[in-house]
Amino acid sequence: PSARQLVRGLIIGALLALLVLTLFTIVGDARKLSDSLRSFDWRLAIPIFLLTMWNYWWRFLKWELYLEALDVPHIPRRSGIPIFLSGFSMSVTPGKIGEVIKAFEVKHETGAPVERVSGAIAAERITDALAMLILAVIGVTQFSYGRIFVGLLVVGAAILLFVLRQPNALAQIVRFVAMIPFANRFVHLAESFFVSLSKLLSPRLLGTGTGIGVISWTGECLAFFLVLVGLGLDATWSLLLIATFVLAVSSLAGGISMLPGGLGVADASVAGMLLILIHDSRMDESMAIAATLLIRFATLWFAVLLGAVMLLLLRRRRASITPAIVRNVSASNGEQA
């Protein structure tokens, strides 16, 4: 996307966020919500954002692992980190499909085909979902709430992995694509994509990617725990389990909804589950909404803003490099003449 398209997307995302905030304010008490936010211990903002960055770092390491497994030429981290983070600018696209922008940035850097690199993006999403599912299952052992939903997700994940690791099933999908009008020209792209994805879903890489996912997303679960502590709740083991369960389940629900950034679904899930699971007189609608707004800013909106900055820097750097290359080529041709 161009800078103008990126800004337009951010404005749309901001409007959606404003809509969610407005609905929350209508449902809750605006004055009490304001009081909850003012009473938050803002000294915890630094460790909360550091834990968010912890998540990003481990996810970047997984991204590097996948690119290496796909034989993509090595990208120095001074370029690789901004490319990885640039994908976050598209977090508010339906199902995060816009994160394919990373594949285009990798192509610009290395020449690797977009369809091959897209397999790494899909593998990221799958192992992230599996990691969150593991964290949700940990919570299910402690709470009776949400067991059916989590159980259905486990079954669905098992079926999806089984299908994706069956060459014949993938061939059937490709043949189905070939039958769709105007889509048959993309068959070779689909084949390359599924070959890459199948390679990354090998037992070793699937296990490694999911393990890294558990480590990375535990950081954001801890960040949510600190949000709840900052709002005045007691820092207990039970609260940590609740924070982990709520963030994991709400993230999965938001992802399944395919809504931009899971807006509305993830937010309502966080606030609703906090009210159900935390048996504390201090946990009312205003505190639940305040906790939701804080963790969503520290994770979703912080990521979107960071990604947008990285993407604009990449585009600006590329725009400055291209004229320099043209000048050098012209000078070289002049000397030869």
Short mmCIF file of C-alpha atoms in Angstrom, two decimals:
data_model
loop_
_atom_site.label_atom_id
_atom_site.label_comp_id
_atom_site.label_asym_id
_atom_site.label_seq_id
_atom_site.Cartn_x
_atom_site.Cartn_y
_atom_site.Cartn_z
CA PRO A 1 0.00 0.00 0.00
CA SER A 2 1.03 3.60 -0.54
CA ALA A 3 1.51 5.99 2.35
CA ARG A 4 -1.93 7.45 1.58
CA GLN A 5 -3.56 4.01 1.66
CA LEU A 6 -1.78 3.19 4.91
CA VAL A 7 -2.99 6.40 6.55
CA ARG A 8 -6.51 5.68 5.28
CA GLY A 9 -6.38 2.19 6.80
CA LEU A 10 -5.18 3.59 10.13
CA ILE A 11 -7.99 6.14 10.11
CA ILE A 12 -10.56 3.40 9.45
CA GLY A 13 -9.05 1.33 12.27
CA ALA A 14 -9.14 4.34 14.60
CA LEU A 15 -12.80 4.94 13.74
CA LEU A 16 -13.61 1.29 14.50
CA ALA A 17 -11.76 1.60 17.80
CA LEU A 18 -13.69 4.77 18.56
CA LEU A 19 -16.93 2.92 17.84
CA VAL A 20 -15.95 0.15 20.28
CA LEU A 21 -15.00 2.77 22.89
CA THR A 22 -18.33 4.52 22.41
CA LEU A 23 -20.26 1.27 22.84
CA PHE A 24 -18.26 0.47 25.97
CA THR A 25 -19.00 3.93 27.36
CA ILE A 26 -22.71 3.48 26.67
CA VAL A 27 -22.76 0.07 28.35
CA GLY A 28 -20.69 1.17 31.30
CA ASP A 29 -20.54 4.31 33.42
CA ALA A 30 -18.39 6.98 31.73
CA ARG A 31 -17.45 8.63 35.03
CA LYS A 32 -16.50 5.35 36.72
CA LEU A 33 -14.57 4.29 33.63
CA SER A 34 -12.62 7.54 33.76
CA ASP A 35 -11.95 7.00 37.48
CA SER A 36 -10.67 3.46 36.80
CA LEU A 37 -8.26 4.71 34.15
CA ARG A 38 -7.04 7.54 36.37
CA SER A 39 -6.45 5.15 39.27
CA PHE A 40 -4.27 2.87 37.13
CA ASP A 41 -0.68 2.57 38.33
CA TRP A 42 1.00 4.07 35.28
CA ARG A 43 4.44 3.03 36.54
CA LEU A 44 3.52 -0.43 35.23
CA ALA A 45 3.24 0.92 31.68
CA ILE A 46 6.98 0.38 31.08
CA PRO A 47 7.07 -3.34 32.03
CA ILE A 48 3.78 -3.87 30.15
CA PHE A 49 5.27 -2.51 26.92
CA LEU A 50 8.53 -4.39 27.53
CA LEU A 51 6.55 -7.63 27.78
CA THR A 52 4.79 -6.72 24.53
CA MET A 53 8.20 -6.21 22.91
CA TRP A 54 9.26 -9.58 24.35
CA ASN A 55 6.42 -11.11 22.34
CA TYR A 56 7.56 -9.35 19.18
CA TRP A 57 11.19 -10.44 19.62
CA TRP A 58 10.39 -14.13 19.94
CA ARG A 59 7.97 -13.96 17.05
CA PHE A 60 10.70 -12.34 14.94
CA LEU A 61 13.05 -15.20 15.81
CA LYS A 62 10.39 -17.63 14.61
CA TRP A 63 10.01 -15.61 11.41
CA GLU A 64 13.76 -15.85 10.81
CA LEU A 65 13.64 -19.60 11.42
CA TYR A 66 10.89 -20.01 8.82
CA LEU A 67 12.64 -17.89 6.19
CA GLU A 68 15.80 -19.94 6.65
CA ALA A 69 13.83 -23.19 6.32
CA LEU A 70 12.39 -21.91 3.03
CA ASP A 71 15.88 -21.10 1.71
CA VAL A 72 15.15 -17.37 1.54
CA PRO A 73 18.44 -15.43 1.28
CA HIS A 74 19.61 -14.08 4.63
CA ILE A 75 18.33 -10.61 5.53
CA PRO A 76 20.47 -8.54 7.95
CA ARG A 77 18.52 -7.71 11.09
CA ARG A 78 18.79 -3.98 10.49
CA SER A 79 16.44 -4.65 7.57
CA GLY A 80 14.80 -7.87 8.76
CA ILE A 81 13.36 -6.44 11.97
CA PRO A 82 11.63 -3.47 10.26
CA ILE A 83 10.29 -5.83 7.57
CA PHE A 84 8.83 -8.15 10.21
CA LEU A 85 7.34 -5.31 12.24
CA SER A 86 5.87 -3.68 9.13
CA GLY A 87 3.36 -6.51 8.95
CA PHE A 88 1.78 -5.25 12.17
CA SER A 89 0.51 -2.21 10.28
CA MET A 90 -2.00 -4.58 8.68
CA SER A 91 -3.23 -6.10 11.95
CA VAL A 92 -6.59 -4.40 11.53
CA THR A 93 -7.31 -6.11 8.20
CA PRO A 94 -9.84 -9.00 8.16
CA GLY A 95 -8.11 -12.12 9.45
CA LYS A 96 -4.83 -10.15 9.33
CA ILE A 97 -4.67 -11.05 5.64
CA GLY A 98 -2.90 -7.74 5.04
CA GLU A 99 0.19 -9.10 6.78
CA VAL A 100 1.11 -10.60 3.41
CA ILE A 101 2.75 -7.21 2.93
CA LYS A 102 5.77 -8.75 4.69
CA ALA A 103 6.15 -11.17 1.80
CA PHE A 104 6.32 -8.28 -0.67
CA GLU A 105 8.91 -6.53 1.49
CA VAL A 106 11.00 -9.71 1.61
CA LYS A 107 10.72 -9.96 -2.19
CA HIS A 108 12.00 -6.39 -2.53
CA GLU A 109 14.93 -7.26 -0.27
CA THR A 110 15.87 -10.73 -1.56
CA GLY A 111 13.87 -11.50 -4.70
CA ALA A 112 12.19 -14.51 -3.01
CA PRO A 113 8.74 -15.25 -4.52
CA VAL A 114 5.82 -13.81 -2.58
CA GLU A 115 3.89 -17.08 -2.67
CA ARG A 116 6.79 -18.95 -1.06
CA VAL A 117 7.25 -16.38 1.72
CA SER A 118 3.48 -16.30 2.26
CA GLY A 119 3.79 -19.87 3.51
CA ALA A 120 5.84 -18.51 6.42
CA ILE A 121 3.12 -15.98 7.24
CA ALA A 122 0.47 -18.73 7.27
CA ALA A 123 2.70 -20.95 9.43
CA GLU A 124 3.12 -18.02 11.83
CA ARG A 125 -0.62 -17.63 12.19
CA ILE A 126 -1.14 -21.38 12.68
CA THR A 127 1.57 -21.79 15.35
CA ASP A 128 0.47 -18.59 17.11
CA ALA A 129 -3.07 -19.97 17.27
CA LEU A 130 -1.79 -23.31 18.56
CA ALA A 131 0.26 -21.52 21.22
CA MET A 132 -2.78 -19.53 22.37
CA LEU A 133 -4.80 -22.72 22.37
CA ILE A 134 -2.25 -24.36 24.68
CA LEU A 135 -2.43 -21.36 27.01
CA ALA A 136 -6.24 -21.54 26.91
CA VAL A 137 -6.18 -25.27 27.75
CA ILE A 138 -4.07 -24.47 30.82
CA GLY A 139 -6.86 -22.18 31.99
CA VAL A 140 -9.57 -24.71 31.18
CA THR A 141 -8.02 -27.06 33.76
CA GLN A 142 -8.79 -24.43 36.39
CA PHE A 143 -12.11 -22.98 35.20
CA SER A 144 -15.30 -24.65 34.04
CA TYR A 145 -16.13 -21.65 31.81
CA GLY A 146 -15.40 -21.99 28.10
CA ARG A 147 -14.58 -25.71 28.04
CA ILE A 148 -16.89 -26.48 25.12
CA PHE A 149 -15.49 -23.61 23.05
CA VAL A 150 -11.88 -24.57 23.74
CA GLY A 151 -12.68 -28.24 23.10
CA LEU A 152 -14.16 -27.38 19.70
CA LEU A 153 -11.06 -25.34 18.90
CA VAL A 154 -8.80 -28.27 19.77
CA VAL A 155 -10.80 -30.57 17.47
CA GLY A 156 -10.80 -27.97 14.70
CA ALA A 157 -7.05 -27.43 15.02
CA ALA A 158 -6.40 -31.18 14.84
CA ILE A 159 -8.52 -31.51 11.68
CA LEU A 160 -6.86 -28.49 10.04
CA LEU A 161 -3.35 -29.79 10.74
CA PHE A 162 -4.29 -33.24 9.47
CA VAL A 163 -5.58 -31.78 6.19
CA LEU A 164 -2.64 -29.43 5.71
CA ARG A 165 -0.19 -32.30 6.15
CA GLN A 166 -1.88 -34.49 3.53
CA PRO A 167 -0.37 -34.00 0.03
CA ASN A 168 -3.43 -35.52 -1.64
CA ALA A 169 -5.77 -33.17 0.22
CA LEU A 170 -3.66 -30.17 -0.77
CA ALA A 171 -3.69 -31.35 -4.38
CA GLN A 172 -7.50 -31.49 -4.22
CA ILE A 173 -7.58 -27.91 -2.94
CA VAL A 174 -5.34 -26.77 -5.79
CA ARG A 175 -7.54 -28.58 -8.32
CA PHE A 176 -10.59 -26.89 -6.80
CA VAL A 177 -8.91 -23.50 -7.24
CA ALA A 178 -8.24 -24.39 -10.87
CA MET A 179 -11.97 -24.91 -11.43
CA ILE A 180 -12.90 -21.41 -10.23
CA PRO A 181 -13.33 -18.93 -13.09
CA PHE A 182 -10.48 -16.41 -13.35
CA ALA A 183 -8.62 -18.25 -10.54
CA ASN A 184 -6.95 -20.98 -12.59
CA ARG A 185 -4.10 -18.65 -13.48
CA PHE A 186 -3.16 -18.62 -9.78
CA VAL A 187 -2.83 -22.40 -9.55
CA HIS A 188 0.96 -22.36 -9.71
CA LEU A 189 1.01 -19.75 -6.94
CA ALA A 190 -1.25 -21.92 -4.78
CA GLU A 191 1.00 -24.93 -5.39
CA SER A 192 4.11 -23.00 -4.33
CA PHE A 193 2.29 -21.66 -1.26
CA PHE A 194 1.17 -25.10 -0.10
CA VAL A 195 4.61 -26.61 -0.70
CA SER A 196 6.14 -23.94 1.54
CA LEU A 197 3.45 -24.31 4.19
CA SER A 198 3.72 -28.11 4.18
CA LYS A 199 7.47 -27.84 4.74
CA LEU A 200 6.99 -25.50 7.72
CA LEU A 201 4.37 -27.79 9.25
CA SER A 202 6.80 -30.69 9.53
CA PRO A 203 6.81 -32.15 13.06
CA ARG A 204 10.11 -30.46 13.99
CA LEU A 205 9.23 -26.98 12.73
CA LEU A 206 5.64 -27.22 13.93
CA GLY A 207 6.78 -28.13 17.43
CA THR A 208 9.51 -25.49 17.48
CA GLY A 209 7.22 -22.76 16.13
CA THR A 210 4.46 -23.59 18.62
CA GLY A 211 6.95 -23.70 21.50
CA ILE A 212 8.30 -20.28 20.54
CA GLY A 213 4.70 -19.10 20.29
CA VAL A 214 3.97 -20.19 23.86
CA ILE A 215 7.05 -18.31 25.08
CA SER A 216 6.20 -15.18 23.10
CA TRP A 217 2.50 -14.98 23.94
CA THR A 218 3.17 -15.66 27.61
CA GLY A 219 4.72 -12.19 27.56
CA GLU A 220 1.42 -10.57 26.61
CA CYS A 221 -0.45 -12.69 29.16
CA LEU A 222 1.92 -11.36 31.82
CA ALA A 223 1.33 -7.85 30.48
CA PHE A 224 -2.42 -8.34 30.93
CA PHE A 225 -1.79 -9.61 34.45
CA LEU A 226 0.09 -6.36 35.20
CA VAL A 227 -2.80 -4.35 33.74
CA LEU A 228 -5.17 -6.00 36.22
CA VAL A 229 -2.73 -5.45 39.08
CA GLY A 230 -2.32 -1.83 38.03
CA LEU A 231 -6.09 -1.39 38.30
CA GLY A 232 -5.97 -2.47 41.93
CA LEU A 233 -6.47 -6.24 41.97
CA ASP A 234 -4.26 -8.43 44.15
CA ALA A 235 -1.30 -10.06 42.39
CA THR A 236 -2.12 -13.74 42.93
CA TRP A 237 -1.45 -16.96 41.03
CA SER A 238 -5.18 -17.25 40.39
CA LEU A 239 -5.25 -13.79 38.77
CA LEU A 240 -2.33 -14.77 36.51
CA LEU A 241 -4.20 -17.89 35.37
CA ILE A 242 -7.33 -15.83 34.69
CA ALA A 243 -5.36 -13.23 32.73
CA THR A 244 -3.74 -15.96 30.64
CA PHE A 245 -7.01 -17.76 29.97
CA VAL A 246 -8.96 -14.59 29.14
CA LEU A 247 -6.34 -13.19 26.77
CA ALA A 248 -5.86 -16.54 25.01
CA VAL A 249 -9.56 -17.28 24.52
CA SER A 250 -10.46 -13.72 23.49
CA SER A 251 -7.59 -13.66 20.95
CA LEU A 252 -8.78 -16.93 19.44
CA ALA A 253 -12.38 -15.69 19.33
CA GLY A 254 -11.27 -12.48 17.65
CA GLY A 255 -9.23 -14.41 15.10
CA ILE A 256 -12.09 -16.75 14.25
CA SER A 257 -14.42 -13.77 13.75
CA MET A 258 -12.18 -12.58 10.85
CA LEU A 259 -13.07 -9.01 11.84
CA PRO A 260 -10.29 -6.39 11.53
CA GLY A 261 -8.13 -6.91 14.61
CA GLY A 262 -10.96 -8.94 16.12
CA LEU A 263 -12.52 -5.59 17.01
CA GLY A 264 -15.69 -5.92 19.04
CA VAL A 265 -15.46 -9.69 19.49
CA ALA A 266 -12.10 -9.77 21.29
CA ASP A 267 -12.94 -6.65 23.30
CA ALA A 268 -16.32 -7.94 24.45
CA SER A 269 -14.78 -11.35 25.24
CA VAL A 270 -12.12 -9.81 27.48
CA ALA A 271 -14.54 -7.63 29.42
CA GLY A 272 -17.20 -10.33 29.70
CA MET A 273 -14.86 -13.07 30.91
CA LEU A 274 -13.27 -10.77 33.48
CA LEU A 275 -16.71 -10.15 35.00
CA ILE A 276 -17.48 -13.89 35.00
CA LEU A 277 -14.17 -15.25 36.30
CA ILE A 278 -12.94 -12.63 38.78
CA HIS A 279 -14.93 -12.88 41.99
CA ASP A 280 -13.86 -9.60 43.53
CA SER A 281 -16.14 -6.74 44.55
CA ARG A 282 -13.73 -4.31 42.87
CA MET A 283 -14.23 -5.95 39.47
CA ASP A 284 -17.22 -4.17 37.97
CA GLU A 285 -18.12 -3.20 34.40
CA SER A 286 -16.00 -0.04 34.51
CA MET A 287 -12.88 -1.87 35.65
CA ALA A 288 -13.43 -4.64 33.11
CA ILE A 289 -13.77 -2.09 30.30
CA ALA A 290 -10.72 -0.15 31.52
CA ALA A 291 -8.66 -3.37 31.56
CA THR A 292 -9.84 -4.18 28.03
CA LEU A 293 -8.96 -0.75 26.67
CA LEU A 294 -5.52 -0.79 28.29
CA ILE A 295 -4.48 -4.26 27.10
CA ARG A 296 -5.85 -3.68 23.61
CA PHE A 297 -3.85 -0.47 23.29
CA ALA A 298 -0.70 -2.12 24.67
CA THR A 299 -0.99 -4.99 22.20
CA LEU A 300 -3.15 -4.31 19.11
CA TRP A 301 -2.90 -0.54 18.67
CA PHE A 302 0.72 -0.27 19.76
CA ALA A 303 1.55 -2.94 17.18
CA VAL A 304 -0.40 -1.14 14.44
CA LEU A 305 1.36 2.17 15.13
CA LEU A 306 4.79 0.53 15.35
CA GLY A 307 4.17 -1.38 12.13
CA ALA A 308 3.03 1.75 10.31
CA VAL A 309 6.20 3.60 11.34
CA MET A 310 8.39 0.70 10.21
CA LEU A 311 6.58 0.41 6.88
CA LEU A 312 6.91 4.12 6.16
CA LEU A 313 10.63 4.00 7.06
CA LEU A 314 11.14 1.06 4.69
CA ARG A 315 9.36 2.89 1.88
CA ARG A 316 11.32 6.07 2.53
CA ARG A 317 14.62 4.19 2.56
CA ARG A 318 13.76 2.44 -0.70
CA ALA A 319 12.75 5.74 -2.28
CA SER A 320 16.11 7.27 -1.32
CA ILE A 321 18.13 4.27 -2.50
CA THR A 322 16.56 4.03 -5.97
CA PRO A 323 17.70 7.50 -7.21
CA ALA A 324 21.20 6.77 -5.88
CA ILE A 325 21.33 3.53 -7.87
CA VAL A 326 20.13 5.35 -11.00
CA ARG A 327 22.81 8.02 -10.55
CA ASN A 328 25.54 5.42 -10.10
CA VAL A 329 24.43 3.52 -13.21
CA SER A 330 24.28 6.72 -15.23
CA ALA A 331 27.74 7.75 -14.04
CA SER A 332 29.12 4.31 -14.89
CA ASN A 333 27.64 4.47 -18.38
CA GLY A 334 29.10 7.93 -18.85
CA GLU A 335 32.57 6.75 -17.92
CA GLN A 336 32.32 3.81 -20.32
CA ALA A 337 31.29 6.16 -23.09
#
